[in-house]
DNA sequence: ACTTTCAGCTAACAAGTGTACGCCAAAATA
DNA sequence: TATTTTGGCGTACACTTGTTAGCTGAAAGT
């Protein structure tokens, strides 16, 4: 079944993806990458690119999928660490900061294409972030017995704040990141406190 | 003093700026604009561009400045409306949403270049947003008698949430925006509530 | 009135872009 | 074994890009 051919094809497809990913940096966005550059980096003739993707957009959307996968790994890792005890917020922020370090370019891709020029890209990134947020909302609702909508709002705000902090972290040195983490943790506490407060009000209203 | 010549130069410089601004859209980012396109739109020969800007980056930074100016107008307008009474958060969100409508492309510029490929651009945008945040922090501290750092954190979180909502709003229809506004208002309340709570704790600590 | 300054022009260039076409060798299929 | 499929290549084309060099006419300066 897994013929030599299909295997080889998958391999060079992977090379194209990795080539694109490796060329991303602070100074280089996906949209500034040319088909020829990516093909060259992958050790392919420009025209061979078409054997794997119809155009750069298709490659880009694949990368966004990949990023979504990474995001889910992040969530999983944070959960595992939380299970072992400790402040949920502290652990989450630290885990996220590690993620930024290890996957800076993937994170940059998400940040940039979220407000990019392709509606399809924007939708794809939004979708990935929405999944991420939804998962967090479920967790918050269950863990803190919150009103459903309030948990949604809290999750959304938290993700927004954390992602924004991640974006800022990209341009920072270690000392600055420490301070940033502290700020982010405080902000997440604000949000959690406020959400808990409003949620209990709603419940009191319902039971009286 | 204001020779015919200098006046004319200023005018075509303005044309270049406006040309660039007018070509920005959901599908077109500043970085995807070429010098030739901008010159053409301004009714100039490509090479005449250099009489006004050294390169596209210089034009772009001018645009960011312009955006900062608009941001300050936004803040001023929100304040005026707040003085006339009403919920601060409600008015702020509504004013911001209007701003998004009227200045969609300027706002897109800020969003995109904030995570763009030019360190100089990123710094410029950060600076404008920092001013904006600082102004809000001062206001919050004075109005709600908050701890200084907490006011900073609150302002930062609020700006983050509102900007993020603005980014989302760009791709939405009217009905969706209504819901988005509602969500944003709730999130700002969470943050404000949490900040107030933590701030009063600090003060109690200090006075005991 | 004479000279200098300079915003704007045209022409031209080298470099890079996406993509169409056709060829080839090796794997897959019959 | 004979045939078909297909991943990869080289060539070629039409475009767009930023930028240099040099000219011109009118405003500014003397």
XYZ file of C-alpha atoms (C1' of nucleotides) in Angstrom:
476
model
C 0.000 0.000 0.000
C 2.582 2.533 1.113
C 4.428 2.387 -2.169
C 7.909 3.738 -2.502
C 6.453 6.483 -4.622
C 3.842 7.763 -2.186
C 6.410 7.630 0.544
C 8.888 9.707 -1.383
C 6.183 12.195 -2.242
C 5.174 12.594 1.344
C 8.781 13.136 2.232
C 9.391 15.991 -0.189
C 6.047 17.494 0.766
C 7.360 17.519 4.281
C 10.546 19.147 3.040
C 8.529 21.940 1.493
C 6.646 22.520 4.718
C 9.826 22.507 6.755
C 11.558 24.759 4.263
C 8.783 27.321 4.570
C 8.727 27.041 8.336
C 12.485 27.422 8.622
C 12.457 30.584 6.562
C 9.983 32.297 8.817
C 11.555 34.707 11.269
C 11.097 38.093 12.857
C 12.175 39.658 9.586
C 10.389 37.307 7.250
C 6.669 36.669 7.075
C 5.010 33.899 5.154
C 3.463 36.329 2.706
C 6.911 37.668 1.912
C 8.116 34.186 1.000
C 8.190 33.370 -2.670
C 7.386 30.032 -4.184
C 10.844 29.944 -5.696
C 12.577 30.576 -2.400
C 10.720 27.805 -0.659
C 11.365 25.363 -3.477
C 15.025 26.262 -3.473
C 15.338 25.789 0.287
C 13.672 22.408 -0.074
C 16.157 21.497 -2.787
C 13.538 21.412 -5.505
C 13.129 23.019 -8.887
C 10.560 25.826 -8.712
C 8.116 24.028 -10.933
C 8.194 20.880 -8.831
C 6.438 22.829 -6.119
C 3.205 22.390 -8.044
C 3.350 18.636 -7.660
C 2.506 19.185 -3.996
C 0.595 22.433 -3.623
C -1.529 24.396 -6.057
C 0.010 27.630 -4.844
C 1.631 29.257 -1.839
C -1.736 29.794 -0.198
C -2.298 26.080 0.001
C 1.077 25.623 1.659
C 0.283 28.447 4.041
C -3.002 26.931 5.114
C -1.182 23.690 5.776
C 1.184 25.591 8.018
C -1.728 27.100 9.907
C -3.101 23.602 10.471
C 0.268 22.585 11.775
C 0.221 25.565 14.110
C -3.187 24.540 15.395
C -1.773 21.145 16.211
C 1.034 22.749 18.164
C -1.483 24.860 20.003
C -3.328 21.753 21.098
C -0.101 20.222 22.344
C 0.443 23.354 24.368
C -2.958 23.015 25.984
C -2.317 19.376 26.776
C 1.015 20.087 28.364
C -0.412 22.882 30.491
C -3.109 20.533 31.744
C -0.654 17.846 32.661
C 1.378 20.296 34.655
C -1.690 21.680 36.359
C -2.740 18.206 37.444
C 0.477 17.932 39.359
C -0.594 20.858 41.466
C 0.229 24.536 41.643
C -1.353 27.812 40.629
C -3.289 27.305 37.425
C -2.568 30.788 36.182
C 1.130 30.693 36.994
C 1.632 27.368 35.310
C -0.355 28.377 32.259
C 1.606 31.538 31.709
C 4.930 29.819 32.197
C 3.956 27.025 29.843
C 2.832 29.503 27.244
C 6.067 31.439 27.483
C 8.014 28.248 26.937
C 5.863 27.569 23.925
C 6.711 30.969 22.496
C 10.381 30.222 22.890
C 10.228 26.829 21.269
C 7.856 27.750 18.483
C 8.488 31.407 17.868
C 8.025 31.212 14.142
C 4.872 29.166 14.263
C 3.454 31.631 16.748
C 4.472 34.527 14.530
C 2.678 32.880 11.664
C -0.545 32.779 13.641
C -0.202 36.339 14.837
C 0.481 37.705 11.402
C -1.992 35.771 9.368
C -4.706 36.507 11.884
C -4.748 40.042 10.546
C -3.353 39.229 7.133
C -4.631 39.964 3.659
C -6.206 36.617 2.909
C -9.706 36.073 4.217
C -9.122 32.338 4.067
C -6.012 32.605 6.222
C -7.753 34.825 8.718
C -10.615 32.357 8.962
C -8.244 29.433 9.409
C -6.332 31.138 12.197
C -9.545 32.276 13.865
C -10.771 28.718 13.816
C -7.672 27.379 15.517
C -7.796 30.046 18.194
C -11.485 29.459 18.667
C -10.909 25.780 19.364
C -8.249 26.705 21.825
C -10.530 29.189 23.550
C -13.450 26.810 23.609
C -11.384 24.162 25.307
C -10.296 26.644 27.917
C -13.871 27.797 28.447
C -15.036 24.258 29.113
C -12.275 23.793 31.599
C -13.039 27.043 33.398
C -16.723 26.369 33.552
C -16.213 22.933 35.051
C -13.413 23.874 37.416
C -14.968 27.052 38.771
C -18.664 26.274 38.331
C -19.231 29.356 36.280
C -22.150 30.505 34.222
C -21.685 29.230 30.689
C -21.494 32.536 28.906
C -19.277 34.050 31.538
C -16.846 31.182 31.207
C -16.788 31.818 27.454
C -16.085 35.477 27.931
C -13.421 34.815 30.500
C -11.698 32.268 28.278
C -11.790 34.654 25.351
C -10.340 37.516 27.371
C -7.679 35.287 28.870
C -6.589 33.961 25.488
C -6.525 37.477 24.113
C -4.342 38.728 26.945
C -1.989 35.769 26.816
C -1.580 35.876 23.055
C -0.926 39.572 23.184
C 1.692 39.000 25.867
C 3.223 36.323 23.683
C 3.469 38.747 20.814
C 5.203 41.263 23.045
C 7.533 38.598 24.422
C 8.909 37.890 20.968
C 10.853 41.135 20.988
C 12.013 40.935 24.600
C 15.046 39.764 26.533
C 14.823 37.492 29.553
C 14.519 40.213 32.190
C 11.755 41.959 30.313
C 9.942 38.685 29.933
C 9.963 38.149 33.658
C 8.191 41.417 34.161
C 5.833 40.672 31.322
C 4.932 37.334 32.900
C 4.194 39.043 36.174
C 1.958 41.533 34.454
C 0.160 38.851 32.500
C -0.452 36.792 35.608
C -1.954 39.808 37.349
C -4.174 40.538 34.404
C -5.419 36.976 34.270
C -6.241 37.237 37.959
C -8.228 40.391 37.353
C -10.230 38.631 34.712
C -10.760 35.505 36.804
C -11.809 37.501 39.815
C -14.221 39.629 37.848
C -15.699 36.634 36.071
C -16.193 34.739 39.315
C -17.832 37.749 40.855
C -20.295 38.311 38.032
C -21.008 34.623 37.768
C -21.982 34.306 41.415
C -24.264 37.299 41.044
C -26.105 35.595 38.241
C -26.487 32.436 40.281
C -27.831 34.328 43.264
C -30.321 36.002 41.025
C -31.438 32.669 39.645
C -31.910 31.092 43.059
C -33.845 33.947 44.648
C 8.170 82.154 3.677
C 5.614 79.595 2.547
C 6.887 79.681 -1.010
C 4.763 78.352 -3.806
C 7.320 75.652 -4.148
C 7.311 74.333 -0.585
C 3.551 74.458 -0.652
C 3.353 72.386 -3.788
C 5.807 69.893 -2.357
C 3.821 69.483 0.797
C 0.749 68.934 -1.313
C 2.159 66.081 -3.355
C 3.682 64.589 -0.245
C 0.192 64.559 1.133
C -0.988 62.925 -2.080
C 1.507 60.139 -1.593
C 0.353 59.556 1.964
C -3.274 59.558 0.921
C -2.545 57.307 -2.019
C -0.939 54.747 0.255
C -3.738 55.020 2.782
C -6.415 54.645 0.147
C -4.852 51.480 -1.201
C -4.901 49.763 2.156
C -7.771 47.351 2.583
C -8.662 43.970 3.970
C -6.920 42.412 0.987
C -3.977 44.758 0.814
C -1.387 45.407 3.500
C 1.139 48.181 3.482
C 3.988 45.763 3.016
C 2.321 44.407 -0.092
C 2.163 47.890 -1.592
C 4.875 48.719 -4.080
C 6.534 52.058 -4.502
C 5.348 52.152 -8.083
C 1.741 51.503 -7.173
C 1.686 54.273 -4.638
C 3.353 56.709 -6.997
C 0.909 55.802 -9.732
C -2.095 56.263 -7.464
C -0.736 59.658 -6.484
C -0.381 60.564 -10.147
C 3.393 60.650 -10.010
C 6.200 59.053 -11.934
C 7.788 56.248 -9.877
C 11.068 58.063 -9.526
C 9.443 61.216 -8.206
C 8.599 59.266 -5.078
C 12.190 59.712 -3.932
C 11.774 63.473 -3.807
C 9.617 62.920 -0.728
C 10.636 59.679 0.943
C 13.857 57.711 0.949
C 11.947 54.471 0.596
C 8.625 52.837 1.392
C 9.619 52.301 4.998
C 9.833 56.022 5.547
C 6.368 56.463 4.118
C 5.095 53.648 6.290
C 6.468 55.162 9.460
C 4.761 58.397 8.526
C 1.522 56.489 8.233
C 2.024 54.981 11.674
C 2.495 58.467 13.062
C -0.697 59.483 11.386
C -2.419 56.500 12.964
C -1.144 57.523 16.378
C -2.689 60.919 15.843
C -6.015 59.324 15.019
C -5.728 57.208 18.127
C -5.337 60.307 20.250
C -8.397 61.838 18.620
C -10.294 58.713 19.539
C -9.264 59.039 23.166
C -10.283 62.681 23.199
C -13.664 61.965 21.727
C -14.342 59.178 24.200
C -13.507 61.520 27.059
C -15.815 64.216 25.814
C -18.670 61.776 25.597
C -17.930 60.368 29.026
C -18.051 63.845 30.531
C -21.621 64.135 29.375
C -22.503 61.195 31.564
C -23.189 57.514 31.055
C -21.386 54.247 31.573
C -17.694 54.733 30.927
C -17.222 51.255 29.547
C -20.265 51.358 27.316
C -19.325 54.683 25.830
C -15.724 53.672 25.318
C -16.595 50.513 23.462
C -19.148 52.246 21.295
C -16.721 55.040 20.477
C -14.038 52.558 19.614
C -16.346 50.632 17.326
C -17.212 53.821 15.508
C -13.536 54.495 15.153
C -13.020 51.089 13.578
C -15.738 51.852 11.072
C -14.402 55.240 10.123
C -10.738 54.330 10.091
C -10.707 50.671 9.203
C -7.589 50.873 7.110
C -5.581 52.906 9.573
C -6.528 50.437 12.255
C -5.542 47.542 10.020
C -2.193 49.189 9.481
C -1.554 49.279 13.214
C -2.681 45.713 13.735
C -0.560 44.355 10.950
C 2.616 46.282 11.455
C 2.528 45.533 15.150
C 3.562 42.008 14.289
C 5.210 42.837 10.988
C 8.651 42.107 9.658
C 10.252 45.467 10.349
C 11.598 46.008 13.853
C 11.305 49.733 13.321
C 7.645 49.457 12.417
C 6.919 47.241 15.365
C 8.621 49.703 17.678
C 6.711 52.625 16.205
C 3.357 50.922 16.606
C 4.219 49.777 20.126
C 5.060 53.331 21.018
C 1.737 54.683 19.803
C -0.193 52.017 21.644
C 1.885 52.584 24.755
C 0.980 56.281 24.759
C -2.629 55.350 24.367
C -2.435 52.861 27.227
C -0.580 55.246 29.469
C -3.202 57.894 29.021
C -5.883 55.401 29.925
C -3.927 54.251 32.964
C -3.665 57.793 34.285
C -7.345 58.264 33.825
C -8.215 55.015 35.570
C -5.919 55.696 38.472
C -7.369 59.132 39.066
C -10.992 58.203 38.506
C -10.992 55.011 40.570
C -8.238 55.787 43.048
C -6.316 52.699 42.131
C -2.853 51.541 42.988
C -0.503 52.828 40.315
C 0.714 49.516 38.974
C -2.708 47.990 39.047
C -4.056 50.860 37.006
C -1.272 50.230 34.493
C -2.096 46.567 34.279
C -5.767 47.240 33.959
C -5.239 49.783 31.218
C -2.979 47.396 29.362
C -5.452 44.533 29.591
C -8.333 46.767 28.581
C -6.501 48.090 25.532
C -5.516 44.573 24.576
C -9.077 43.319 24.794
C -10.537 46.281 22.951
C -7.975 46.174 20.165
C -8.510 42.482 19.755
C -12.240 43.053 19.552
C -11.601 45.744 16.967
C -9.608 43.313 14.889
C -12.434 40.802 15.052
C -14.995 43.456 14.215
C -13.311 44.189 10.908
C -14.604 40.948 9.434
C -18.080 41.148 10.949
C -21.531 42.331 9.952
C -23.665 44.588 12.106
C -25.442 41.876 14.061
C -22.228 40.111 14.901
C -20.738 43.378 16.026
C -23.545 43.922 18.459
C -22.773 40.650 20.121
C -19.080 41.381 20.025
C -19.690 44.720 21.749
C -21.660 43.019 24.449
C -18.887 40.508 25.012
C -16.237 43.194 25.076
C -18.172 45.252 27.587
C -18.507 42.247 29.850
C -14.811 41.506 29.595
C -13.889 45.072 30.439
C -16.131 44.817 33.475
C -14.358 41.659 34.582
C -11.054 43.416 34.340
C -12.270 46.544 36.112
C -13.848 44.550 38.875
C -10.786 42.430 39.415
C -8.477 45.422 39.360
C -10.588 47.314 41.862
C -10.662 44.309 44.101
C -6.940 43.738 44.103
C -6.261 47.428 44.452
C -8.349 47.757 47.584
C -6.578 44.753 49.052
C -3.257 46.462 48.592
C -4.527 49.610 50.231
C -5.892 47.741 53.223
C -2.554 46.078 53.610
C -0.767 49.394 53.524
C -3.000 51.003 56.159
C -2.846 48.136 58.644
C 18.551 89.995 -15.222
C 21.361 85.948 -14.160
C 22.175 81.941 -11.646
C 20.996 78.294 -8.756
C 17.819 75.021 -6.895
C 14.852 71.312 -7.360
C 10.229 68.691 -8.137
C 9.019 65.951 -11.625
C 9.763 63.552 -15.891
C 11.482 59.588 -19.356
C 14.361 55.876 -20.367
C 16.740 51.996 -18.988
C 18.507 48.272 -16.242
C 19.218 44.032 -13.575
C 16.848 41.103 -10.621
C 13.138 38.463 -9.172
C 8.390 36.758 -9.743
C 4.610 32.979 -11.050
C 3.667 29.714 -14.275
C 3.100 27.010 -18.970
C 5.236 23.408 -21.617
C 7.533 19.371 -22.630
C 10.893 15.768 -21.413
C 12.572 11.903 -18.677
C 13.248 7.980 -15.694
C 11.399 5.178 -12.382
C 7.529 3.261 -10.024
C 2.986 1.287 -10.535
C -0.159 -1.267 -13.039
C -1.875 -4.496 -16.435
C 6.882 -7.971 -20.098
C 4.511 -3.888 -21.939
C 2.035 0.234 -20.662
C 0.691 3.991 -17.919
C 1.416 7.239 -14.206
C 3.867 10.666 -12.089
C 7.495 13.330 -9.392
C 11.085 16.140 -10.736
C 13.715 18.853 -14.101
C 15.172 22.673 -17.585
C 13.718 26.195 -20.532
C 11.171 30.030 -21.550
C 7.926 33.962 -21.232
C 5.648 37.981 -19.748
C 5.548 40.955 -15.718
C 6.679 43.714 -11.836
C 9.986 45.387 -8.869
C 13.477 49.166 -6.943
C 16.747 52.262 -8.452
C 20.229 54.976 -11.452
C 21.179 58.672 -14.706
C 20.169 62.553 -16.999
C 16.949 66.223 -18.678
C 13.623 70.237 -18.143
C 11.110 74.187 -16.676
C 9.779 77.009 -13.227
C 10.483 78.995 -8.627
C 13.885 81.088 -5.508
C 17.918 83.571 -4.639
C 21.339 87.050 -5.957
